[in-house]
Coordinates of C-alpha atoms and ligand atoms in Angstrom, one line a residue:
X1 CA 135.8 43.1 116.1
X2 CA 133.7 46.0 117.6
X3 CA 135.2 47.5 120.5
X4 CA 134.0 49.7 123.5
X5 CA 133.5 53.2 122.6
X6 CA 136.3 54.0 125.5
X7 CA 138.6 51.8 123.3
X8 CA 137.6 53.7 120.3
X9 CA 138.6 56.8 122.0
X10 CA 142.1 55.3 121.9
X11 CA 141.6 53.6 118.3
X12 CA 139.6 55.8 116.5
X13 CA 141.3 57.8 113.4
X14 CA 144.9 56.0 113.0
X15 CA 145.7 54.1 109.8
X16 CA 148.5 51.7 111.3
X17 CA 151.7 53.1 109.7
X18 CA 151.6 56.1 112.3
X19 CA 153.7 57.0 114.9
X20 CA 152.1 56.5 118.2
X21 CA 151.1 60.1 118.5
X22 CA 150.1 61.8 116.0
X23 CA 153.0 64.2 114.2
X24 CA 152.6 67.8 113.3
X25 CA 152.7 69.1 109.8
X26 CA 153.4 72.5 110.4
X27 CA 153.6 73.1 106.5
X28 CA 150.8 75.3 104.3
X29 CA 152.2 73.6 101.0
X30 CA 153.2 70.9 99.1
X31 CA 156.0 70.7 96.2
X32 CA 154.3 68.7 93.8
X33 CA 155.9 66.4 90.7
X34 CA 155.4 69.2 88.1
X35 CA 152.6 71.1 86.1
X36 CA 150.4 67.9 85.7
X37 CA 150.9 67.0 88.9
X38 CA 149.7 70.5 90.5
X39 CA 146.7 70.8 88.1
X40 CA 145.8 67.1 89.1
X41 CA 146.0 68.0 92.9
X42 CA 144.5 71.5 92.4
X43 CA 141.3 69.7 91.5
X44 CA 141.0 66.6 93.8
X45 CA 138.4 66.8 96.3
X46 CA 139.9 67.1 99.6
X47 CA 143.9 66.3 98.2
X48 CA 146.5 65.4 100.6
X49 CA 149.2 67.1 99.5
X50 CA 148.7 70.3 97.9
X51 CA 147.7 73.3 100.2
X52 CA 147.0 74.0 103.2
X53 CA 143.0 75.5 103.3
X54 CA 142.3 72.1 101.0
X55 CA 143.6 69.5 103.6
X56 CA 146.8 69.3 106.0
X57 CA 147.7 65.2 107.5
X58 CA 147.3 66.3 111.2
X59 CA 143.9 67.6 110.5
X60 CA 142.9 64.6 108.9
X61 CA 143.3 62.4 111.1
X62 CA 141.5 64.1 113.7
X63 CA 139.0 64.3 110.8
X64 CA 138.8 60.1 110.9
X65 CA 139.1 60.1 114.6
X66 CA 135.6 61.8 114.7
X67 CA 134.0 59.9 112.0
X68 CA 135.0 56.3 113.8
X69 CA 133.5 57.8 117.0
X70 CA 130.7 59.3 115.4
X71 CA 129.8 55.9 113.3
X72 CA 130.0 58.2 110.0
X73 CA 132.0 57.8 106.2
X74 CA 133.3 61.0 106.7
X75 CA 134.1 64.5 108.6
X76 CA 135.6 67.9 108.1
X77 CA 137.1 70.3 110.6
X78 CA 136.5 73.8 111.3
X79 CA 139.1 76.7 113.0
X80 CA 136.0 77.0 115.4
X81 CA 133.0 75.7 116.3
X82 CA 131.2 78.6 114.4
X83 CA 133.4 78.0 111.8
X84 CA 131.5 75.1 111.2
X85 CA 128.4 76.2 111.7
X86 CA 128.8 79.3 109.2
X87 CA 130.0 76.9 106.7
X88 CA 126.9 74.2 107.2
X89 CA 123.9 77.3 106.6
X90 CA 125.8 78.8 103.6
X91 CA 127.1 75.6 101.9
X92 CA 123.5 74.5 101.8
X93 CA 121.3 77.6 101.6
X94 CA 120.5 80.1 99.5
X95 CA 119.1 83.4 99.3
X96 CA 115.6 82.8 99.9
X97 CA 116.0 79.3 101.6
X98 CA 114.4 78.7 105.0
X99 CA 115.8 77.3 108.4
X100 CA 113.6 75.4 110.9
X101 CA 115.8 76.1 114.4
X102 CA 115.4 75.0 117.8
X103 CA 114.5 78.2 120.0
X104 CA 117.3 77.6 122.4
X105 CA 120.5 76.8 120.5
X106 CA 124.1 78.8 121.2
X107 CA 123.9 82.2 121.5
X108 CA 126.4 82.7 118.6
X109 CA 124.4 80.3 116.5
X110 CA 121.3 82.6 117.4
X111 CA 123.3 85.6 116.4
X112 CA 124.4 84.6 113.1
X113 CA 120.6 83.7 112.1
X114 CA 119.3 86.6 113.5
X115 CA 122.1 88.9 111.6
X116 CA 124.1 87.3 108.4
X117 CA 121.3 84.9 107.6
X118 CA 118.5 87.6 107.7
X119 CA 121.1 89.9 105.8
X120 CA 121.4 87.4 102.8
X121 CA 117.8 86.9 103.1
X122 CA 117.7 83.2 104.7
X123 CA 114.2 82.8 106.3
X124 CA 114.1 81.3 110.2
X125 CA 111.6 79.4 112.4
X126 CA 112.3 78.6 115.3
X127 CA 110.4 75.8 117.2
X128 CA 110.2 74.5 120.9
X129 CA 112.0 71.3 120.7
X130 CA 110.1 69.5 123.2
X131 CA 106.9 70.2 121.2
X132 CA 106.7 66.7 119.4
X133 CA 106.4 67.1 115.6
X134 CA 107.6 71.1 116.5
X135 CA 110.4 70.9 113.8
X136 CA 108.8 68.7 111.2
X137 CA 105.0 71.2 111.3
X138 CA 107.1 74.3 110.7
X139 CA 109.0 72.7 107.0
X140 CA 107.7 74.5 104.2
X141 CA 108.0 72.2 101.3
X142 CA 110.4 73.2 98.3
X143 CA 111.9 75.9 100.5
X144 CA 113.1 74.6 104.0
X145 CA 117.2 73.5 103.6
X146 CA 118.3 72.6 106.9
X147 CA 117.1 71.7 110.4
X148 CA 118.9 73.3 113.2
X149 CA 118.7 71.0 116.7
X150 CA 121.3 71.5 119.6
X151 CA 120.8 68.2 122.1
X152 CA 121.3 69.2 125.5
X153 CA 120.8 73.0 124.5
X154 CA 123.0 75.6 126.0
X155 CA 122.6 76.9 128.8
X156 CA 119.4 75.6 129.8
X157 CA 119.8 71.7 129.1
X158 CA 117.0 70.7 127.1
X159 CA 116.8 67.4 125.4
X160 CA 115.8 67.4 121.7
X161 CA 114.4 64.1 120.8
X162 CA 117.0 62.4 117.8
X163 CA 114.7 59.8 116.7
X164 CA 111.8 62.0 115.9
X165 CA 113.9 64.4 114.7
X166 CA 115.9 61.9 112.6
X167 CA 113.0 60.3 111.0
X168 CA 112.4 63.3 109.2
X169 CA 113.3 63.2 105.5
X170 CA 113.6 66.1 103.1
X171 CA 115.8 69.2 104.4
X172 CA 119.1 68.2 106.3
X173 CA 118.9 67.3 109.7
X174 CA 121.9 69.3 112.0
X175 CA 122.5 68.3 115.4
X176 CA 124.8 70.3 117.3
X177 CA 126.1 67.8 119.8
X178 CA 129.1 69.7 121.7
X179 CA 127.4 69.4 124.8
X180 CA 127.2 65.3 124.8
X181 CA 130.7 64.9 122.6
X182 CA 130.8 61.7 120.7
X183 CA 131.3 59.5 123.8
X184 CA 127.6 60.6 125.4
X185 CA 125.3 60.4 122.1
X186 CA 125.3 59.2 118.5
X187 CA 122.9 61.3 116.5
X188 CA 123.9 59.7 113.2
X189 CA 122.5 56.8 114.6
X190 CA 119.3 58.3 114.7
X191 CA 119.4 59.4 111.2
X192 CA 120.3 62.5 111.7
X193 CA 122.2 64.0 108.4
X194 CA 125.1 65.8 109.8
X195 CA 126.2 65.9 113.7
X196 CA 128.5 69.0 114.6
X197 CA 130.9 69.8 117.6
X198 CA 132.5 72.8 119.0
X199 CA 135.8 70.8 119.7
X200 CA 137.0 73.7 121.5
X201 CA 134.9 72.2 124.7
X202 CA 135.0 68.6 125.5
X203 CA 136.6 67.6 122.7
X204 CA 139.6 69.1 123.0
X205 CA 139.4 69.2 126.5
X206 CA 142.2 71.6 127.5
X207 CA 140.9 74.7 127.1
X208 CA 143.8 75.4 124.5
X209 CA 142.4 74.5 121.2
X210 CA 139.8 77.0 118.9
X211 CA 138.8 73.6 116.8
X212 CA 135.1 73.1 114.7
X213 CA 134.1 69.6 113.6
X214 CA 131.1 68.2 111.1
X215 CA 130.2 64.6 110.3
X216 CA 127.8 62.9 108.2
X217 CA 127.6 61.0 104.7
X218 CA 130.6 61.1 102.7
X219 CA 128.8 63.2 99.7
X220 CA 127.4 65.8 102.3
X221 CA 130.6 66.6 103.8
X222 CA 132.7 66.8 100.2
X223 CA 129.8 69.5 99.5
X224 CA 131.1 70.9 102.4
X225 CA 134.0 70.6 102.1
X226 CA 133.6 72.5 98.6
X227 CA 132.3 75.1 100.6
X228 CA 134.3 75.6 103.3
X229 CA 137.5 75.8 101.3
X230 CA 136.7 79.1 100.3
X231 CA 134.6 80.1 103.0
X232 CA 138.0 79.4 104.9
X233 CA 137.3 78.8 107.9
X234 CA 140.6 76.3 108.0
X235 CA 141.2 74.0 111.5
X236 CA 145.2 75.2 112.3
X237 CA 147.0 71.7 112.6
X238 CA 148.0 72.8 115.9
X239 CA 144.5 72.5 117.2
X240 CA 143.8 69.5 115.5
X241 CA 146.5 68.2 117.1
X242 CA 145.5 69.0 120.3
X243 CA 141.9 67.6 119.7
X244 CA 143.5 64.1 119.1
X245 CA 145.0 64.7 122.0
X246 CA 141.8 65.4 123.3
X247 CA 139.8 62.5 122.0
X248 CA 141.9 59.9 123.7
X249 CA 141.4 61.0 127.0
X250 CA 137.8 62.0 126.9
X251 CA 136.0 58.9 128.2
X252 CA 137.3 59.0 131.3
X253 CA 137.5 63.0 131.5
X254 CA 133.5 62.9 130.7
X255 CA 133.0 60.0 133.1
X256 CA 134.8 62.4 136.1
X257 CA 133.1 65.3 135.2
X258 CA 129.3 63.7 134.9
X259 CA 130.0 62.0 138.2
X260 CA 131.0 64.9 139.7
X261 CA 127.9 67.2 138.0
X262 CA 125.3 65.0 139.3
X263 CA 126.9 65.0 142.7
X264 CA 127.0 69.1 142.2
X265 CA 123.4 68.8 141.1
X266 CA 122.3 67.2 144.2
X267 CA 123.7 69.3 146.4
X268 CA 122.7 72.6 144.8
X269 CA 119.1 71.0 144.8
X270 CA 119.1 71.2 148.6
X271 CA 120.6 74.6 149.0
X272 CA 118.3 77.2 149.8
X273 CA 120.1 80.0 148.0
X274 CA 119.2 78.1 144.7
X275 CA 115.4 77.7 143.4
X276 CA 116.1 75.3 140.4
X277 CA 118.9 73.2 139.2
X278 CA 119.2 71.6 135.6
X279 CA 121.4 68.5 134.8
X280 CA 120.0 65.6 132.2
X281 CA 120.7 63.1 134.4
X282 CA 119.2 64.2 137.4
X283 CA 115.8 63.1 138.5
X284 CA 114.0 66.3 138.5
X285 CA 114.9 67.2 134.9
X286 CA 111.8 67.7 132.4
X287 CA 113.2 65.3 130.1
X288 CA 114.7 63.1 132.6
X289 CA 113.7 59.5 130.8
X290 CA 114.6 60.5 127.5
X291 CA 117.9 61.8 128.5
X292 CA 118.7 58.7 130.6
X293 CA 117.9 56.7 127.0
X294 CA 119.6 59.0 125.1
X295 CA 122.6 60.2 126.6
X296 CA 125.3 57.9 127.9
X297 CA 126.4 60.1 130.4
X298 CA 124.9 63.5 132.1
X299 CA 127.8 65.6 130.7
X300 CA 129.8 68.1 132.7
X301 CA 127.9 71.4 132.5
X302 CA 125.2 72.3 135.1
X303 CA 122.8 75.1 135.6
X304 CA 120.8 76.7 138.3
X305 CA 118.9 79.7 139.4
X306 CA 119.5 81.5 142.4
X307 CA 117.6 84.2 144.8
X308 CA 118.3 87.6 144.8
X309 CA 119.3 89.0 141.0
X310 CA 122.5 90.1 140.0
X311 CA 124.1 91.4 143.5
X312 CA 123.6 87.8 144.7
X313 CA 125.3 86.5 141.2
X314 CA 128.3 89.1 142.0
X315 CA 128.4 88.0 145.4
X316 CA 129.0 85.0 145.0
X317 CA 131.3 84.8 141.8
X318 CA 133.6 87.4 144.4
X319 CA 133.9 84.6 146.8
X320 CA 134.8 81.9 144.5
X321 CA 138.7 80.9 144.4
X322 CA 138.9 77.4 142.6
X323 CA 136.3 78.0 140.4
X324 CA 136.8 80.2 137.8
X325 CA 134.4 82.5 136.4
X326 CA 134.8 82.2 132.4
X327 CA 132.5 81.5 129.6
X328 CA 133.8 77.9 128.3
X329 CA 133.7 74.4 129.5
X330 CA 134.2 70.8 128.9
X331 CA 138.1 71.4 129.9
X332 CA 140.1 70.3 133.2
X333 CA 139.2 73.7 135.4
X334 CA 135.6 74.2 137.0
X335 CA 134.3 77.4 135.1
X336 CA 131.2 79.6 135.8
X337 CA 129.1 82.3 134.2
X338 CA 126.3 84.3 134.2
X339 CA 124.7 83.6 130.2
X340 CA 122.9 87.0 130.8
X341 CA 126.0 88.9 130.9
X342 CA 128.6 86.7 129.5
X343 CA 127.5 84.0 126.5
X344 CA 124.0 85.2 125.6
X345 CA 124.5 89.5 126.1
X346 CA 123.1 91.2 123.5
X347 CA 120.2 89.2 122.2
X348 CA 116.8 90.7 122.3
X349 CA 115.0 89.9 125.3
X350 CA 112.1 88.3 123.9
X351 CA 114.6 85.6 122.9
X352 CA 116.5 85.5 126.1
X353 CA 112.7 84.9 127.6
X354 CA 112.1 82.0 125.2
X355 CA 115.6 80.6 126.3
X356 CA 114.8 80.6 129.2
X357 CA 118.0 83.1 130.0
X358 CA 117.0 84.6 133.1
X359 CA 119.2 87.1 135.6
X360 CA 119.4 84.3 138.2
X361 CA 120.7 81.8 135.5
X362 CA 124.1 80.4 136.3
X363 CA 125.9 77.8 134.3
X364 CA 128.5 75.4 135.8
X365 CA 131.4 74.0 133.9
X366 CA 132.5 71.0 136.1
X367 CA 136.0 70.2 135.8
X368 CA 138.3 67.3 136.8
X369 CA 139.5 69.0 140.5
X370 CA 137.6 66.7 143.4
X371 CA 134.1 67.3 143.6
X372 CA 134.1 67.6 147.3
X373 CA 136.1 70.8 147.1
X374 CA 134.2 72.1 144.3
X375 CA 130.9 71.3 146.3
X376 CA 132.2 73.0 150.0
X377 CA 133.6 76.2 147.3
X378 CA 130.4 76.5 145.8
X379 CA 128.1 76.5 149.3
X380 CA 130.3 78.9 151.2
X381 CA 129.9 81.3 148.3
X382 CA 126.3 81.1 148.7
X383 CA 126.0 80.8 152.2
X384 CA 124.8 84.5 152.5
X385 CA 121.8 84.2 150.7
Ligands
LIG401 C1 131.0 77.0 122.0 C2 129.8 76.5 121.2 C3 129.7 76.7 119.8 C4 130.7 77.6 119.1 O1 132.0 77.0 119.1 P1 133.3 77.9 119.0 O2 134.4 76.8 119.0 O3 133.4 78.8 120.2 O4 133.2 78.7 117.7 C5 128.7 76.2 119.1 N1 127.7 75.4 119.8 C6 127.8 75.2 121.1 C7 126.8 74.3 121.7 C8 128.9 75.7 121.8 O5 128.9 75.4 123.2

C-alpha cells in the first residue's frame, strides 16, 4: 500500500531483518571465502562485501533510503555534495563534450565548470532557466552530454521548470535538488535522468555530516558507480549514518523551517531596511505559481537585499546573537551569510551579475529555534538602517 511521503521518511531504505536503527560498519574490508571468492567480488558491480570505496552496508542503506523517497531503482552516495557532482560531469563526459548549465547553480558547481571542466576541455553554456525552451535551444546535437538544472537555485531562489526540462530527450537531464530535499520535489517524476543532493544540508540535517547523494535509473547510476569508484569520492559510513538519521526526521524539520521562512519572509517584506525578499512560497516571488505547483513546501532558506552596502551587512551580522553567521543550511541553527563574500567569492563579476549576487544579497538559513525570536533578532539588528 502507498504511504505518505512523511511515512516514507520513516520507511524508506530498510529491508526488514534490520535493527531498528541502522548499525555502523566501521570496517574498509571484507575476508572473503578464498581466491575465487575475492576474484568474484573484485568484479561485481557494486559488491557487498569486499572493500570499502566499492560499497560499505551503512552506506547502502542510506543509498535505498533515497531511492524510495526519490521514486527511483537506484542511488549512489558521495563524501560530499561536490563529490557527486564531480563524479556525474566526468563519468559522462569527455574531452570535447558540451554542458548546457543553468546560469545560477552553486558557486562550487560554477567553479568546477569554469576551472577543471575548461581544463579538460569540456565546453559550457549556460542558459537563463526561466527562459522557456532556454536549456533545450542551446543542445548541440552529437556533442551536448548532460544538462545541468539546480531547482530553487542558490542563493537567489529561482524555480527551474522540471516538466519542460524533463521532457527533453537526448543528453542527461541533472537536477540538483538540495534546496527542496526529497520531501519538497520529485524531479524523477518529471523525467528528469538523474536528481542530486548535497546531503550535508537538509538531508542530513545536523550540520555534522559531509554526505553527496545521486539517483536515477539503475543502469545510469552503475555507470556511475563505475566511475566514482575510482574517482573516489567514497560517502564515510559515519556520514551515511547520520543522513539516515537525517532522513527520518526531515518532514517535520522541513515543515518547521518552511513555516517559519515564510513567516520570516513576511516580515522582512515590511521592513524598511530591506528592498527585496525571495522565498518560493511567498506571493511576490517571480515564479510564485509554479513553485506553489511544484514544490511541496517553501524550504528553509531565504534571501533578501538590504540598504546601504557592506557597512550595513557588517552591522548588522555584529548585532546578531542567535543567529549564526555561517555558510550552510538546512540544519537545526538559523545561519546567515553574505554569498558575495562567503559562498560565491571569487567568481568573476560578470557571473556574480548574471546570478544575480549583489553586495546587499543576504541569505537566511532558517532553523528549528521559534520563529518569533528569530524574527524580533533579525529586526533589532536592522533597526538602524
Ligand atoms: C552545498 C551545495 C552543494 C555542494 O555540496 P557539499 O556537500 O558542500 O560538497 C551543491 N549544490 C548545492 C545546491 C549546495 O547547496
Amino acid at each position: 500500500m502507498a504511504h505518505n511521503p512523511d511515512t516514507n521518511a520513516v520507511t524508506a531504505g530498510r529491508d526488514g531483518s534490520q535493527p531498528l536503527a541502522t548499525p555502523l560498519w566501521a570496517t574498509t574490508v571484507w575476508s572473503s571465502e578464498g581466491l575465487d571468492d575475492t576474484a568474484s567480488r573484485a568484479s561485481s558491480l557494486r559488491a557487498p562485501n569486499y572493500y570499502g570505496r566499492h560499497a560499505n552496508p551503512t552506506v547502502s542503506q542510506f543509498e535505498n533510503a533515497i531511492a524510495d523517497l526519490e521514486g527511483a531503482e537506484s542511488a549512489m552516495a558521495f563524501g560530499s555534495g561536490m563529490g557527486a557532482i564531480a563524479s556525474i560531469v566526468l563519468a559522462f563526459c569527455n574531452s570535447g563534450s558540451h554542458i548546457v548549465a543553468q546560469n545560477t547553480l552553486y558557486g562550487g558547481t560554477l567553479a568546477f565548470l569554469e576551472g577543471p571542466c575548461r581544463r579538460l576541455g569540456i565546453d559550457v553554456t549556460y542558459v537563463d532557466p526561466s527562459v522557456p525552451g532556454a536549456f533545450s535551444a542551446a543542445i548541440q546535437l552529437g556533442r551536448t552530454m548532460l544538462i545541468l538544472a539546480e531547482t530553487p537555485s542558490n542563493p537567489r531562489l529561482s524555480i527551474c521548470n522540471l516538466t519542460e526540462l524533463g521532457a527533453i530527450k537526448g543528453p542527461f537531464t541533472v537536477v540538483d535538488s538540495t534546496l527542496a530535499t526529497p520531501l519538497s520535489q520529485r524531479p524523477l517524476d518529471h523525467g528528469i535522468n538523474l536528481v542530486m543532493h548535497s546531503a550535508t544540508k537538509g538531508i542530513g540535517g545536523h550540520n555534522d555530516a559531509m554526505l553527496g547523494v545521486v539517483a536515477g535509473e539503475k543502469d545510469l547510476i552503475d555507470a556511475l558507480w563505475a566511475y566514482g569508484v575510482l574517482h573516489g569520492a567514497t560517502a564515510s559510513p559515519y556520514d551515511a549514518l547520520n543522513g539516515l538519521r537525517g532522513i527520518r526526521t526531515l518532514p517535520v524539520r522541513l515543515r518547521q523551517q518552511s513555516s517559519s521562512a515564510l513567516k520570516i519572509a513576511n516580515v522582512l517584506q515590511e521592513h524598511p531596511a530591506v528592498s527585496s525578499v525571495m522565498y518560493p512560497h511567498l506571493a511576490s516571488h517571480p515564479q510564485y505559481a509554479l513553485a506553489k505547483e511544484q514544490m511541496g513546501n517553501g524550504g528553509s532558506l531565504v534571501s533578501f537585499e538590504i540598504h546601504g552596502g557592506l557597512e550595513a551587512i557588517r552591522e548588522m551580522f555584529n548585532k546578531l546573537k542567535l543567529v549564526h553567521a555561517a555558510t550552510s543550511f538546512g540544519g537545526a541553527e538559523t545561519l546567515i551569510c553574505h554569498p558575495l563574500t562567503s559562498t560565491h567569492v571569487g567568481l568573476p563579476a560578470e557571473m556574480l551579475a548574471t546570478m544575480g549576487v549583489t553586495m546587499g544579497l543576504i541569505r537566511l538559513s532558517v532553523g528549528l529555534e521559534h520563529p518569533d525570536d528569530i524574527i524580533a533578532e533579525l529586526t533589532t539588528a536592522l533597526s538602524h538602517h
